[in-house]
Structure formats: structure tokens, C-alpha cells
Coordinates of C-alpha atoms and ligand atoms in Angstrom, one line a residue:
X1 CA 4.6 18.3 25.9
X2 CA 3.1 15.4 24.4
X3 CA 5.0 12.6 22.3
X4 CA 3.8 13.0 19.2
X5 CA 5.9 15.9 17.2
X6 CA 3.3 19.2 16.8
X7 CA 3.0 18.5 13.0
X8 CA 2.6 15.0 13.3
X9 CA 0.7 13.6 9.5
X10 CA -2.6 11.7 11.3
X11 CA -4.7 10.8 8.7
X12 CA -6.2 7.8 6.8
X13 CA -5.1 5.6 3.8
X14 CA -6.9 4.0 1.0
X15 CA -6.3 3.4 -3.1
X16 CA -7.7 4.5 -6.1
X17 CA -8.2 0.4 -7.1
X18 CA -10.0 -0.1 -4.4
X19 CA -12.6 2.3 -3.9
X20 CA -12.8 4.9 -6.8
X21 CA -14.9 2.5 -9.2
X22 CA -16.0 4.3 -12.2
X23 CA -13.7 2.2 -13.9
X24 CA -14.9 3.1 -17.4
X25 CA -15.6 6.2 -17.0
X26 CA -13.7 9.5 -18.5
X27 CA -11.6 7.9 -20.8
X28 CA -10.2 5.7 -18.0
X29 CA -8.5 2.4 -19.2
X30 CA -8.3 -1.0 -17.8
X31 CA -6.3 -2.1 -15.3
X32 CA -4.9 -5.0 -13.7
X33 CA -7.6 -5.2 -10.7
X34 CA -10.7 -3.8 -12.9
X35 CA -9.4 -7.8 -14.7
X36 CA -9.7 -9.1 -11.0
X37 CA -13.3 -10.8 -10.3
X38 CA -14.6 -10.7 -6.1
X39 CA -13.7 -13.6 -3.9
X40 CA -13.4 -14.5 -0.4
X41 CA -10.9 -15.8 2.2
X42 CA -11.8 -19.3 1.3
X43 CA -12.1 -18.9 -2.8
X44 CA -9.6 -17.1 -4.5
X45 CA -10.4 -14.1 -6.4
X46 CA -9.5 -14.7 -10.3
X47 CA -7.9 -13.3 -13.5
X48 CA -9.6 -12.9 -16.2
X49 CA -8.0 -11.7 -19.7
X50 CA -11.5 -9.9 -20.9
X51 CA -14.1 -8.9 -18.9
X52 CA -17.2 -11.0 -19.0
X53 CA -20.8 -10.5 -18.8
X54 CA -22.0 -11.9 -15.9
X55 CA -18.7 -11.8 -13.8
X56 CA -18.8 -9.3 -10.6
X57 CA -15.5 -7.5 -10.5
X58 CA -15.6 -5.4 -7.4
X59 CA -13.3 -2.5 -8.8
X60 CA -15.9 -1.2 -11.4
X61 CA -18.2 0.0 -8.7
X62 CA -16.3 -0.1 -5.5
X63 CA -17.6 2.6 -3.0
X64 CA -18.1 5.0 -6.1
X65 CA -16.1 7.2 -4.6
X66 CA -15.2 8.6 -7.9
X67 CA -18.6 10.3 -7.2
X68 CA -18.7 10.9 -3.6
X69 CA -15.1 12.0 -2.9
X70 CA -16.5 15.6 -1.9
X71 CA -18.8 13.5 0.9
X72 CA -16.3 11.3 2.3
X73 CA -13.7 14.2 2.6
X74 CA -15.6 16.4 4.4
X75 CA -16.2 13.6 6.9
X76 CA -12.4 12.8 6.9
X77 CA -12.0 16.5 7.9
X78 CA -14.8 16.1 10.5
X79 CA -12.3 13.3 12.0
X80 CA -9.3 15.9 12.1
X81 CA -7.3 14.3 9.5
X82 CA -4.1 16.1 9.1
X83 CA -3.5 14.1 5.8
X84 CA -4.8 11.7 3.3
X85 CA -2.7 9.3 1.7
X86 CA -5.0 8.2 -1.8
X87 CA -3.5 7.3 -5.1
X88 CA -3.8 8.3 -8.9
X89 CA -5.0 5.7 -11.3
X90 CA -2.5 5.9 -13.9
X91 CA -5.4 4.3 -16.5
X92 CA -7.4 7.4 -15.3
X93 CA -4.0 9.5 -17.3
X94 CA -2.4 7.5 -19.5
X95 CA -5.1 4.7 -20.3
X96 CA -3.3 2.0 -21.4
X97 CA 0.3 3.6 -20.6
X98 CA 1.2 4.2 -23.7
X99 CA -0.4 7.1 -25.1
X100 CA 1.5 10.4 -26.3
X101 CA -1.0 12.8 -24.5
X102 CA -2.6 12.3 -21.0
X103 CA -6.5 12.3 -20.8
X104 CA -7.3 15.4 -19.7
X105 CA -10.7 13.9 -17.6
X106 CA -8.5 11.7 -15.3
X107 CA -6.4 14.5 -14.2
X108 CA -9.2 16.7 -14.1
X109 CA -10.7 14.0 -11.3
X110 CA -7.7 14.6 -9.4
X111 CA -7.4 18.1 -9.6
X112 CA -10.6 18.3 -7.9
X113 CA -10.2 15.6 -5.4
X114 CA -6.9 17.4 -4.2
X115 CA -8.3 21.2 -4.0
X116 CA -11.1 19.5 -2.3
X117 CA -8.4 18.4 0.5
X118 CA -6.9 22.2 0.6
X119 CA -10.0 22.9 1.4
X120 CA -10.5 21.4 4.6
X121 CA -6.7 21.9 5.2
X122 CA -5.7 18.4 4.4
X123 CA -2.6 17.2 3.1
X124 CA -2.6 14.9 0.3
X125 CA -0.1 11.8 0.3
X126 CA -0.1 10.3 -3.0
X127 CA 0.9 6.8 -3.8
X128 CA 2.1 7.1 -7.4
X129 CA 1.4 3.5 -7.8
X130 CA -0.8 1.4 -6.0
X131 CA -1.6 -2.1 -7.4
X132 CA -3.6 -0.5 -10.6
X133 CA -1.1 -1.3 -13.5
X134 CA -2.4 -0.6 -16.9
X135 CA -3.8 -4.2 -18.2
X136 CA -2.5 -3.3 -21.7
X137 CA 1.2 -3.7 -20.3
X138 CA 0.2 -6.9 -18.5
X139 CA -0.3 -8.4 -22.1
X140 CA 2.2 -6.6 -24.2
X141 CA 5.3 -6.5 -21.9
X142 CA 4.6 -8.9 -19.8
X143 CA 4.4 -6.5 -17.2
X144 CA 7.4 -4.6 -15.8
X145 CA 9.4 -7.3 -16.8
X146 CA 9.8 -5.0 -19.9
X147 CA 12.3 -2.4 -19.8
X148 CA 10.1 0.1 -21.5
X149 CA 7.7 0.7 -18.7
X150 CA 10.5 2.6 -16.7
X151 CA 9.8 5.0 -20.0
X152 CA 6.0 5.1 -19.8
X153 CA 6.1 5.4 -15.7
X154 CA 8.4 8.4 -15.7
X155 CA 5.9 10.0 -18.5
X156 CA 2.9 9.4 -16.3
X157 CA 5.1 10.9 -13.0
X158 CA 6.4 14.1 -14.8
X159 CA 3.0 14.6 -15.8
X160 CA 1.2 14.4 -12.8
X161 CA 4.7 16.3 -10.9
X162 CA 3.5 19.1 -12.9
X163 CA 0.2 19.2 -13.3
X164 CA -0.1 18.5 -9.1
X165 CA 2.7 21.1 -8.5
X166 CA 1.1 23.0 -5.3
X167 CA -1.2 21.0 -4.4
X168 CA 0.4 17.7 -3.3
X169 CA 3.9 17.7 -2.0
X170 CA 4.4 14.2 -0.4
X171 CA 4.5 11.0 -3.3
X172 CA 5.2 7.6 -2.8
X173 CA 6.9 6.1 -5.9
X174 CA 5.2 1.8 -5.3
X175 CA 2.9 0.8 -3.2
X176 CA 4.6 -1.9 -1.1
X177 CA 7.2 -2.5 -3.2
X178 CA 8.6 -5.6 -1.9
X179 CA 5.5 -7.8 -3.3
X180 CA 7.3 -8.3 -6.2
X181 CA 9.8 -10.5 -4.1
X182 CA 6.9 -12.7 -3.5
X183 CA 4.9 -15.0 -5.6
X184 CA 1.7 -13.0 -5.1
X185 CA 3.1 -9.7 -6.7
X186 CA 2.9 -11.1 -9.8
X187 CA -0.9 -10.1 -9.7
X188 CA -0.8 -7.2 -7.4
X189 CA 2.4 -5.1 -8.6
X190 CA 4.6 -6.2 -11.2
X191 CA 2.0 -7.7 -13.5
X192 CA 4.2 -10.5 -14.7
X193 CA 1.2 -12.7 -15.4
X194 CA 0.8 -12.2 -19.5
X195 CA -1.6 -14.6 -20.9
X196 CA -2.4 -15.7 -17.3
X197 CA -6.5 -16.5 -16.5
X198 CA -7.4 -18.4 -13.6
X199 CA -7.7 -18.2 -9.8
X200 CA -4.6 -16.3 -8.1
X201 CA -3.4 -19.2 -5.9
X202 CA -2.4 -20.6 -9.3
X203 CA -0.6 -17.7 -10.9
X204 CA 2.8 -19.6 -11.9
X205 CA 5.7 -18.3 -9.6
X206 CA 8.6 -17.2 -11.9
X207 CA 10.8 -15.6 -9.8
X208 CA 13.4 -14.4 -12.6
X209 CA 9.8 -12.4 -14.4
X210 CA 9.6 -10.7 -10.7
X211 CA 12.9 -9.7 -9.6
X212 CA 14.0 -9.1 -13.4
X213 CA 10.4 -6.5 -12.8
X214 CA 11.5 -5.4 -9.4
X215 CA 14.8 -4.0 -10.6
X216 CA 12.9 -2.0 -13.7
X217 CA 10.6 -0.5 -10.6
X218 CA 13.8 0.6 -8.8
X219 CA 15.3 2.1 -11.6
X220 CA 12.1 3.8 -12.7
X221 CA 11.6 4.9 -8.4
X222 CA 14.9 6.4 -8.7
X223 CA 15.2 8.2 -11.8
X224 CA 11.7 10.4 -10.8
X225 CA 12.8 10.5 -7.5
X226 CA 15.8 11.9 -8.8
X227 CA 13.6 14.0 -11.6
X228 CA 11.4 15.4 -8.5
X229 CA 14.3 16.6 -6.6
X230 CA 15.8 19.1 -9.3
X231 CA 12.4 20.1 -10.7
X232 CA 10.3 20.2 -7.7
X233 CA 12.7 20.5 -4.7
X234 CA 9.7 20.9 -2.5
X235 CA 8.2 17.8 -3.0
X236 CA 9.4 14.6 -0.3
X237 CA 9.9 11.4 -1.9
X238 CA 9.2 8.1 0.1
X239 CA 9.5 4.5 -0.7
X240 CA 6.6 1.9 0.6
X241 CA 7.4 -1.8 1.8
X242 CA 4.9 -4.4 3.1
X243 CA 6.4 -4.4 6.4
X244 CA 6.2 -8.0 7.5
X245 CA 8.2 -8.6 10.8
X246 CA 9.1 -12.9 11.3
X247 CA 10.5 -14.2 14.6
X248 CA 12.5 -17.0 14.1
X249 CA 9.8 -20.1 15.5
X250 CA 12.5 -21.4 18.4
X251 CA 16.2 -20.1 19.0
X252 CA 17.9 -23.3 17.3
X253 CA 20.1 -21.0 15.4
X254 CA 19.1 -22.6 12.3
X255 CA 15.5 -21.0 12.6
X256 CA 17.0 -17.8 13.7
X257 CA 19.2 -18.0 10.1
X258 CA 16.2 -19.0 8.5
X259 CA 14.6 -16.2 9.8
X260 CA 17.3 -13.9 8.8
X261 CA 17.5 -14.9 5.2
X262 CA 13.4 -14.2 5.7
X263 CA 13.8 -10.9 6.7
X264 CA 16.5 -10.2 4.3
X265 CA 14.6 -11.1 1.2
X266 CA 11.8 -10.1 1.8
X267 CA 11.9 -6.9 4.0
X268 CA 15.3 -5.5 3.6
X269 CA 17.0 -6.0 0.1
X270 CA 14.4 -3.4 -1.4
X271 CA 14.5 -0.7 1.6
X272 CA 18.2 -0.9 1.0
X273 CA 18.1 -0.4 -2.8
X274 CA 15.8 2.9 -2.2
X275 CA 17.2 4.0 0.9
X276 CA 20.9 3.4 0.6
X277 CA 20.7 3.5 -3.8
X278 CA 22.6 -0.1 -3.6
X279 CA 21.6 -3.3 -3.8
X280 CA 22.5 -4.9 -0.8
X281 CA 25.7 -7.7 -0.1
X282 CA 23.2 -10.7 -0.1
X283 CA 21.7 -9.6 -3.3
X284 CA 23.5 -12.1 -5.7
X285 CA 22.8 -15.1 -2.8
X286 CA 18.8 -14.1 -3.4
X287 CA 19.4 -14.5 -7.2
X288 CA 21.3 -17.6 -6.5
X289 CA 18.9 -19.4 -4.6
X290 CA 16.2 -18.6 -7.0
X291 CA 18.5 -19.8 -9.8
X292 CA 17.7 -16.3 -11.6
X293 CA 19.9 -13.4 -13.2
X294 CA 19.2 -10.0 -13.2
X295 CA 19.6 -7.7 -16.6
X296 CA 21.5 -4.9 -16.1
X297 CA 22.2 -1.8 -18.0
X298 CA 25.4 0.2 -18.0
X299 CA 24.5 3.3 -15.8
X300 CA 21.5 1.2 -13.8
X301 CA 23.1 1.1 -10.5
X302 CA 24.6 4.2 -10.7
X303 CA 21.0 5.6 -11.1
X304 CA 19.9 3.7 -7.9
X305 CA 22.6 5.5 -6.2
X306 CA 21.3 9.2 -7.4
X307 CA 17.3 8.4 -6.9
X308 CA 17.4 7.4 -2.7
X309 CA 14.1 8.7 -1.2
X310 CA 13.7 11.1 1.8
X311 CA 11.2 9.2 4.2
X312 CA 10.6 5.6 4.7
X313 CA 7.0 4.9 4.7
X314 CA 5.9 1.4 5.3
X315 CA 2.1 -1.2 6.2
X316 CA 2.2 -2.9 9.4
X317 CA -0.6 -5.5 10.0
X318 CA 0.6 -8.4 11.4
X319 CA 3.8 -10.7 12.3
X320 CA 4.7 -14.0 11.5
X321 CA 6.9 -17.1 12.3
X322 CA 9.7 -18.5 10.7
X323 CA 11.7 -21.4 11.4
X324 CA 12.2 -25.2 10.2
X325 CA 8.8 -26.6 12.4
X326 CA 5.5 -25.4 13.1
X327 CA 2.4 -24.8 12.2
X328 CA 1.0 -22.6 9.2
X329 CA -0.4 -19.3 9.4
X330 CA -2.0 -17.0 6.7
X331 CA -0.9 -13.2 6.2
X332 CA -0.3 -10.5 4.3
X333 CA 0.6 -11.2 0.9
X334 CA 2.7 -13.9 2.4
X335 CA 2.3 -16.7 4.8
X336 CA 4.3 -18.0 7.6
X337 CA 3.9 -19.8 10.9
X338 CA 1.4 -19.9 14.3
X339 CA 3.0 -17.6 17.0
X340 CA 1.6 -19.1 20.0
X341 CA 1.7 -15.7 21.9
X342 CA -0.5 -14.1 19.7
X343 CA -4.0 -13.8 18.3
X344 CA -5.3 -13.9 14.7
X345 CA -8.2 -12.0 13.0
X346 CA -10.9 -13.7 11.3
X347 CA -8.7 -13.7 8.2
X348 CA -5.6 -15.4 10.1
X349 CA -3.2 -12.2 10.5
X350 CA -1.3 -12.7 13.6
X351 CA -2.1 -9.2 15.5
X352 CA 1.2 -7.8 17.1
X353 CA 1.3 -4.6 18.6
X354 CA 4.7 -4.5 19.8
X355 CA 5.8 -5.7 16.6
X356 CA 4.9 -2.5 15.3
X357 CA 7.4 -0.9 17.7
X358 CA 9.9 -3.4 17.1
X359 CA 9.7 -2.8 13.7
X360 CA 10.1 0.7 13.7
X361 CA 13.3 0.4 16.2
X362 CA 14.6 -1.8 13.4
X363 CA 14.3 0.4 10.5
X364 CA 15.2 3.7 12.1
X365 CA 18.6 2.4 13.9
X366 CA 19.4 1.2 10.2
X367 CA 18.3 4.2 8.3
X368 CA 18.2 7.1 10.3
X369 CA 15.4 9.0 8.0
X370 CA 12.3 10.0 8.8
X371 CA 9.4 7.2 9.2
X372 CA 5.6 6.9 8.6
X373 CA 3.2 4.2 9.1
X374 CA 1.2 4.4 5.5
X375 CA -1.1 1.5 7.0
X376 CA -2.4 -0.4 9.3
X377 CA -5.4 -1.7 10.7
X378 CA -7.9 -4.5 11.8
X379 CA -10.0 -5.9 8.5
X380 CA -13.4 -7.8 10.2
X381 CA -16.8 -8.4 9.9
X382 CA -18.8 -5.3 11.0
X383 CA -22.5 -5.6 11.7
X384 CA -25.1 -2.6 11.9
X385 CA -27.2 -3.2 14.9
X386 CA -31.2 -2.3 15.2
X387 CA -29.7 1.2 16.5
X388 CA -27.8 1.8 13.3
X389 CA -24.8 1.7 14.6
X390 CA -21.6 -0.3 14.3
X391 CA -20.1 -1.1 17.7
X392 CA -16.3 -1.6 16.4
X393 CA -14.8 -1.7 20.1
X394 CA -12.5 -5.0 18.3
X395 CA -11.4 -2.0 15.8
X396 CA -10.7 0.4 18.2
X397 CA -9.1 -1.9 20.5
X398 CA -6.6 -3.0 17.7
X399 CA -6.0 1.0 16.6
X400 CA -5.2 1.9 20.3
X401 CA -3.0 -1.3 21.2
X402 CA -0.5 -0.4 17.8
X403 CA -1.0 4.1 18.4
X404 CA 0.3 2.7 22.0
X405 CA 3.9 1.0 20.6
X406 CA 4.5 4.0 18.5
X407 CA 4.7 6.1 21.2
X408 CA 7.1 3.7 23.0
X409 CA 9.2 3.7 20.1
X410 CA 8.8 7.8 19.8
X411 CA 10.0 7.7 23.0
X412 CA 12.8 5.3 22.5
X413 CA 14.1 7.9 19.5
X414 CA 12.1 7.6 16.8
X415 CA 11.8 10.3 14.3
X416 CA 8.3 9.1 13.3
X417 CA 5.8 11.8 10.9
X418 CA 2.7 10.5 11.1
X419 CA 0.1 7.3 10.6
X420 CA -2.5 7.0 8.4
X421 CA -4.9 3.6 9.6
X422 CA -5.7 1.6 6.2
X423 CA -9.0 1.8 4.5
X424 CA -10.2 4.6 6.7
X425 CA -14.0 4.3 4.6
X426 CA -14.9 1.0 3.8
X427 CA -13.2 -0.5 0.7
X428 CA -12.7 -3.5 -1.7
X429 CA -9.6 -5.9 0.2
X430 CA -6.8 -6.1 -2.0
X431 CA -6.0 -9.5 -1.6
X432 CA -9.4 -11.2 -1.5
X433 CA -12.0 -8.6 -3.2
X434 CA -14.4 -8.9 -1.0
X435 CA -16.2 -5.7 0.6
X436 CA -17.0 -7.8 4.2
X437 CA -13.0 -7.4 5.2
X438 CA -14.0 -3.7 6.3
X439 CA -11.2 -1.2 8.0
X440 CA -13.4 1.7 7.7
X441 CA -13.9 4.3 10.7
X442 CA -16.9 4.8 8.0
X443 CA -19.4 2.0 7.1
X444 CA -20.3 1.8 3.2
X445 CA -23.4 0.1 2.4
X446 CA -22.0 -2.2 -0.4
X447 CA -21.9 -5.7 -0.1
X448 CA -20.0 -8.9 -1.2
X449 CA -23.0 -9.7 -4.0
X450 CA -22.5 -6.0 -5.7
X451 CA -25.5 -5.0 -3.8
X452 CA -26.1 -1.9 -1.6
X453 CA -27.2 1.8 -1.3
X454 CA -23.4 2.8 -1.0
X455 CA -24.6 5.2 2.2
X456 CA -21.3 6.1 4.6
X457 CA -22.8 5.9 8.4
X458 CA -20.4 6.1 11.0
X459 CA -18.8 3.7 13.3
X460 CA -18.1 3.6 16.9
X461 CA -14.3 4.1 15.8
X462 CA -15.1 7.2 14.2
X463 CA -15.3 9.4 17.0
X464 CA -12.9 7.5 19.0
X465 CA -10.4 8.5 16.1
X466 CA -11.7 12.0 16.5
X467 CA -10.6 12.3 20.1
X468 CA -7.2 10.8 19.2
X469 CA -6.4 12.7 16.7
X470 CA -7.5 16.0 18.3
X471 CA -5.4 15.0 21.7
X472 CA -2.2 14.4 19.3
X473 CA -2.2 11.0 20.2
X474 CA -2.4 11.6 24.3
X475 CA -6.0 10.2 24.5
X476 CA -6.5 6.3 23.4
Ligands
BGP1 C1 -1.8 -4.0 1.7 C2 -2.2 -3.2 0.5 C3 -3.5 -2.5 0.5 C4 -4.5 -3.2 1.4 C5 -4.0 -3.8 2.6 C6 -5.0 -4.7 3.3 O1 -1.1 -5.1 1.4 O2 -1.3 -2.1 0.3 O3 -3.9 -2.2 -0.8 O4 -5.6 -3.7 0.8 O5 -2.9 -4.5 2.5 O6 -5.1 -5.9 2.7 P1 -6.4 -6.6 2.4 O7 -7.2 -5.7 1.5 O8 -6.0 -7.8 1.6 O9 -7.0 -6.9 3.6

């Protein structure tokens, strides 16, 4: 008998934002990354309140797959891909969030995306939402910082609850919910940049705008959580954190306390809130340090309490360091310091397999529910060689070294339901825009300058993900 349970979810991941484009198309509106322009690891991608001229913004095109979903499915499907996490637009159905009646195009779109999943037997995993809020709020509400959005998000979610009923049964409420405890979620999730233009680096960090946000998402995460069980008591409901694991830098116990408060903040205090439905006992020390108090309604945290999710889905990339001395490292949506036992990838994440494993031994002893890994993966430069081909050994090498942990930790107890690698075709990067950061086991001809013939080739890892999934896992 293998590891791996029988039914175990392999698949891919990837978001609307990022590779849909057609980001005027249908009826859509505008959202928060079609107002991001393209960057790079060493410029900063910007804001920009209109959208101008002669500006590239990678989101309007992306891959197109807007127009060649039925293309890149079938070649999912060719890999074996149990499931595919993707996630709805909410601009595509409610186009600036405020409308009274959904467009009827956007969730058309989706309709046919999903059936086109059934048909090759795939499961689709839906990320409610995933770094795509409606730009209108941005500038009216500042964002979820206004209370009315929990109003306008449970609108879009019992519309697409019913209008997906039988055709998607696993939802994630936010995509990595925990940016919003971190200066860069301003941009990314809660949208707390109103009247903001400029590079992201310099997006002013107001912590009281994010957490006051954070606690709007939770309440709006549990009250359709709660909505989905009574309605829909088929559908599972899972949360979505940006997994970072730290090690404290030395074991002077005032790293390793450092390091704690680290993991508390910026790990933990959400997965409590939608796993246990309370904020946790270090809450008000958070607020404290921050200087920041949180607006509460009568009958909030009792709603947090009624709304607790059902699996615990989380990215792992990368690990970091912290501690009172050492040297700086970049990472995922935040940075830390150098672990001297690891490596980086070209954009400074520090790769750590057994982190992975680590992480998920952490999360299950404290929760107990079932887990998934909703992402993960190696971004790098990918070159096509006279042959045609793409030679991703570095990709494939990464995949196998993390697939590897998460059978230790299976082993060790784990009740783990599947892994879907990030960006499983070619995509725009979240935090830089730039197309050259490539996960893809597909190559997409679309390039940092806006240029290309958007044609999918595969890579090397493309068959070598074949063979994985088709062993369960036994064959890396
Ligand atoms: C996560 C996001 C994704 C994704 C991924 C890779 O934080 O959920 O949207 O893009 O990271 O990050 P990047 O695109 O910056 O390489």
C-alpha cells in the first residue's frame, strides 16, 4: 500500500489575476492587479489609480487563458490531475462589487471552465478570493477596511454557491489570508491603499487599516462558511495562509522568543481565528505592539465561532530566519534572514524541503483537521533550447525534494488530501509581475515586454509530473 491516501487531490494551482487576462472583456470590471503595471525583482511593480496609455500591466493579457482554458485543461488532464485549484474573478460577477445583479458573462466563463473540468474528471478547487479585489472598493472604502464589503463579499459567494452547486464542491474563502498582517497585503489582499499611486515598496504601512481589514475578512470567511454549511452541506470549506516557517537565527532564547512572536503574528493568529472561530490569547499584545485597536460589533466573535472551516489549506515556498543578528534575506511576501544551511532561488527564497514537513507536523498536532498543500513550487528562469525543449531538471528536483517530506510527514500521522504545485502553466508572479519567474510544468510563450505567441510547449517536468501522479506519489 502506498503512502499517499487512494483519493489523494494531486493537481495544480494557479489564479484568475494571474493568468485569465481578458480583463475588459464580458462586462468584467477592474481590479486591484489589472491597476498593477509589470516589474521585476529589482524594480518594483507600481500602482496606478487609472490605467494609462502606454503602461504594460501584465494582467490584461496574461496567458489569455480566458481563451484557451479548454487547451490548457486538456493538457492538465493529460498530466493526471486529480484536481484544479483556479479562482473566480469576482469583477468577472459583480464588476465593481457593488452591483444588485451579477453579470451574467462572468459566470457564464466559469460555468464553462468548470464543466470543462467534469469532463476530464477533474475536480475543481476554487479560491473565492485570490488577490483580485474590485478596484472600485479600493477607492470608495478604502478597501476592506470598510465594514460594508463583508455585505458585498457574501453577495458575490451566495451567488456563485448557487450558481456552482454541482459542479465545484471544495472553496477556499482568501487566498493567503495572513498578508494582511504584513505591510505588503495592503496591495495584494486587503486593498487598504485608497488614493495610493506609486511603486509597491512605498505603499505606506498602516497597520490599524490592515488588521481593522483582516477582522472584516474573518467575519465575512465565517458567515459564508457558516452560509455554505446549512445551504450546501456538501460543499468543504478551507481557509488559505501564506505558510512561512522562521527558525529562530541562534538559540539565545531571545531569538527563539523573537521568533515565536514571528510565528505568532504572522502564521498562527489567523489559522486560529478560522480554525478554532477565536481570536487567539496574544491577539490584544499584536494590537498593542502596533499601537492599533480593532472595531468590533456586538455578535462579531460570536460569528467567528459559528464560521470555522473544515480543512486547512496553506503555500509553502520557502523558510526564513529570525533572530536579533544576521544577515537579510528576501521572501515571500515577507523578508527575514540568511539560513546558512540552505540555498536560495534566483529570487532569494530560501528552499527548504523539510521545512515543508515540519510545517505540516506543526499545524496538524495543533489542529487535527484535514491538510492540503494549495502551493508550492520553484519560480526560475526557464530557457527553450535549439530542441524546443525546456530542460527543468532544477524544477523537478525542487518538486521531488518537498513530494519527499510529505510523505515523511504522512508517515509520521498526517492526515494530508492532496498538493496542487503553484502556477502549474506559466503565469504572471504575484509579487513582481513579471512572466520570467515561471513555475509552469507548461511553457507559455509570453514574455516580460508583453510580447509572445502565447503557445503552451511542454517541459521536462511535465512528464515527470505525469509519472508521479500516476504512481500516487511512489515514483519521484
Ligand atoms: C503566493 C500567491 C500566489 C503566487 C505565489 C508565488 O504568495 O498566493 O498568487 O503568485 O505566491 O509568488 P510569486 O508570483 O510572487 O513568485
Amino acid at each position: 500500500m502506498g503512502v499517499f491516501r487512494d483519493d489523494f487531490l494531486w493537481g495544480g494551482a494557479v489564479a484568475a489575476n494571474q493568468l485569465e487576462g481578458a480583463w475588459n472583456v464580458d462586462g468584467k470590471g477592474e481590479s486591484v492587479s489589472d491597476h498593477c503595471t509589470s516589474g521585476s525583482h529589482t524594480t518594483p511593480k507600481r500602482v496606478t489609480r487609472t490605467i494609462e496609455p502606454d503602461t504594460l500591466y501584465p494582467s490584461h493579457e496574461a496567458i489569455d487563458f480566458y481563451h484557451h482554458y479548454e487547451e490548457d485543461i486538456k493538457l492538465f488532464a493529460e498530466m493526471g490531475f486529480k484536481t484544479f485549484r483556479t479562482s473566480i474573478n469576482w469583477t468577472r460577477i459583480y464588476p465593481t462589487g457593488e452591483e444588485a445583479e451579477p453579470n451574467e458573462a462572468g459566470l457564464a466563463f466559469y460555468d464553462g471552465l468548470f464543466d470543462c473540468c467534469k469532463k476530464y474528471g477533474i475536480e475543481p478547487l476554487v479560491t473565492i478570493s485570490h488577490y483580485e479585489l474590485p478596484y472600485a472598493l479600493v477607492e470608495k472604502y478604502n478597501g476592506w477596511e470598510g465594514r460594508e464589503l463583508i455585505g458585498m463579499f457574501e453577495k458575490y459567494c451566495h451567488t456563485v454557491f448557487e450558481r456552482y452547486q454541482g459542479k465545484v464542491k471544495y472553496w477556499l474563502t482568501f487566498n493567503e489570508i495572513n498578508a494582511g498582517t504584513m505591510p505588503f497585503g495592503a496591495v495584494l489582499s486587503t486593498g487598504t491603499i485608497r488614493g495610493f499611486e506609486g511603486p509597491v515598496t512605498e505603499v505606506p504601512d498602516e497597520p490599524q487599516s490592515r488588521f481593522q481589514a483582516l477582522h472584516h475578512q474573518f467575519v465575512a470567511s465565517a458567515r459564508v462558511v457558516k452560509y455554505a454549511h446549512e445551504h450546501y452541506p456538501e460543499y468543504q470549506m478551507g481557509n488559505m495562509i501564506c505558510f512561512v516557517t522562521s527558525y529562530a537565527s541562534t538559540c539565545n532564547p531571545d531569538d527563539i522568543l523573537m521568533n515565536q512572536e514571528h510565528m505568532r503574528e504572522m502564521n498562527w493568529y489567523c489559522s486560529e481565528v478560522m480554525v478554532r472561530g477565536e481570536y487567539p490569547s496574544y491577539s490584544q499584545s499584536i494590537w498593542d505592539k502596533h499601537g492599533i485597536t480593532i472595531k468590533m460589533e456586538p455578535g462579531d466573535l460570536e460569528e467567528l465561532k459559528e464560521g470555522t472551516v473544515d480543512f486547512y489549506t496553506f503555500s509553502y515556498y520557502m523558510s526564513n530566519c529570525i533572530g536579533t543578528s544576521g544577515e537579510a534575506s528576501d521572501g515571500n511576501l515577507i523578508a527575514g534572514m540568511k539560513n546558512p544551511y540552505l540555498e536560495s532561488s534566483d529570487w532569494g527564497w530560501q528552499i527548504d524541503p523539510k521545512g515543508l514537513r515540519y510545517s505540516l507536523n506543526e499545524i496538524y498536532d495543533r489542529y487535527r483537521i484535514p491538510l492540503m498543500v494549495v502551493e508550492n513550487g520553484l519560480g526560475a528562469y526557464d530557457k527553450i533550447e535549439e530542441d524546443g525543449s525546456v530542460q527543468d531538471d532544477y524544477r523537478i528536483d525542487y518538486l521531488r525534494k518537498h513530494i519527499e517530506q510529505m510523505r515523511e510527514a504522512v508517515r509520521e500521522g498526517v492526515d494530508l488530501m492532496g498538493y496542487t504545485p503553484w502556477g502549474c502553466i506559466d503565469l504572471v508572479s504575484a509579487s513582481t509581475g513579471e512572466m520570467a519567474k515561471r513555475y509552469g510544468f507548461i511553457f507559455v510563450e509570453k514574455y516580460d515586454d508583453g510580447t509572445g505567441t502565447l503557445a503552451r510547449r511542454k517541459k521536462k517536468s511535465f512528464d515527470w509530473y505525469k509519472n508521479v501522479i500516476a504512481t500516487n506519489g511512489e515514483e519521484l
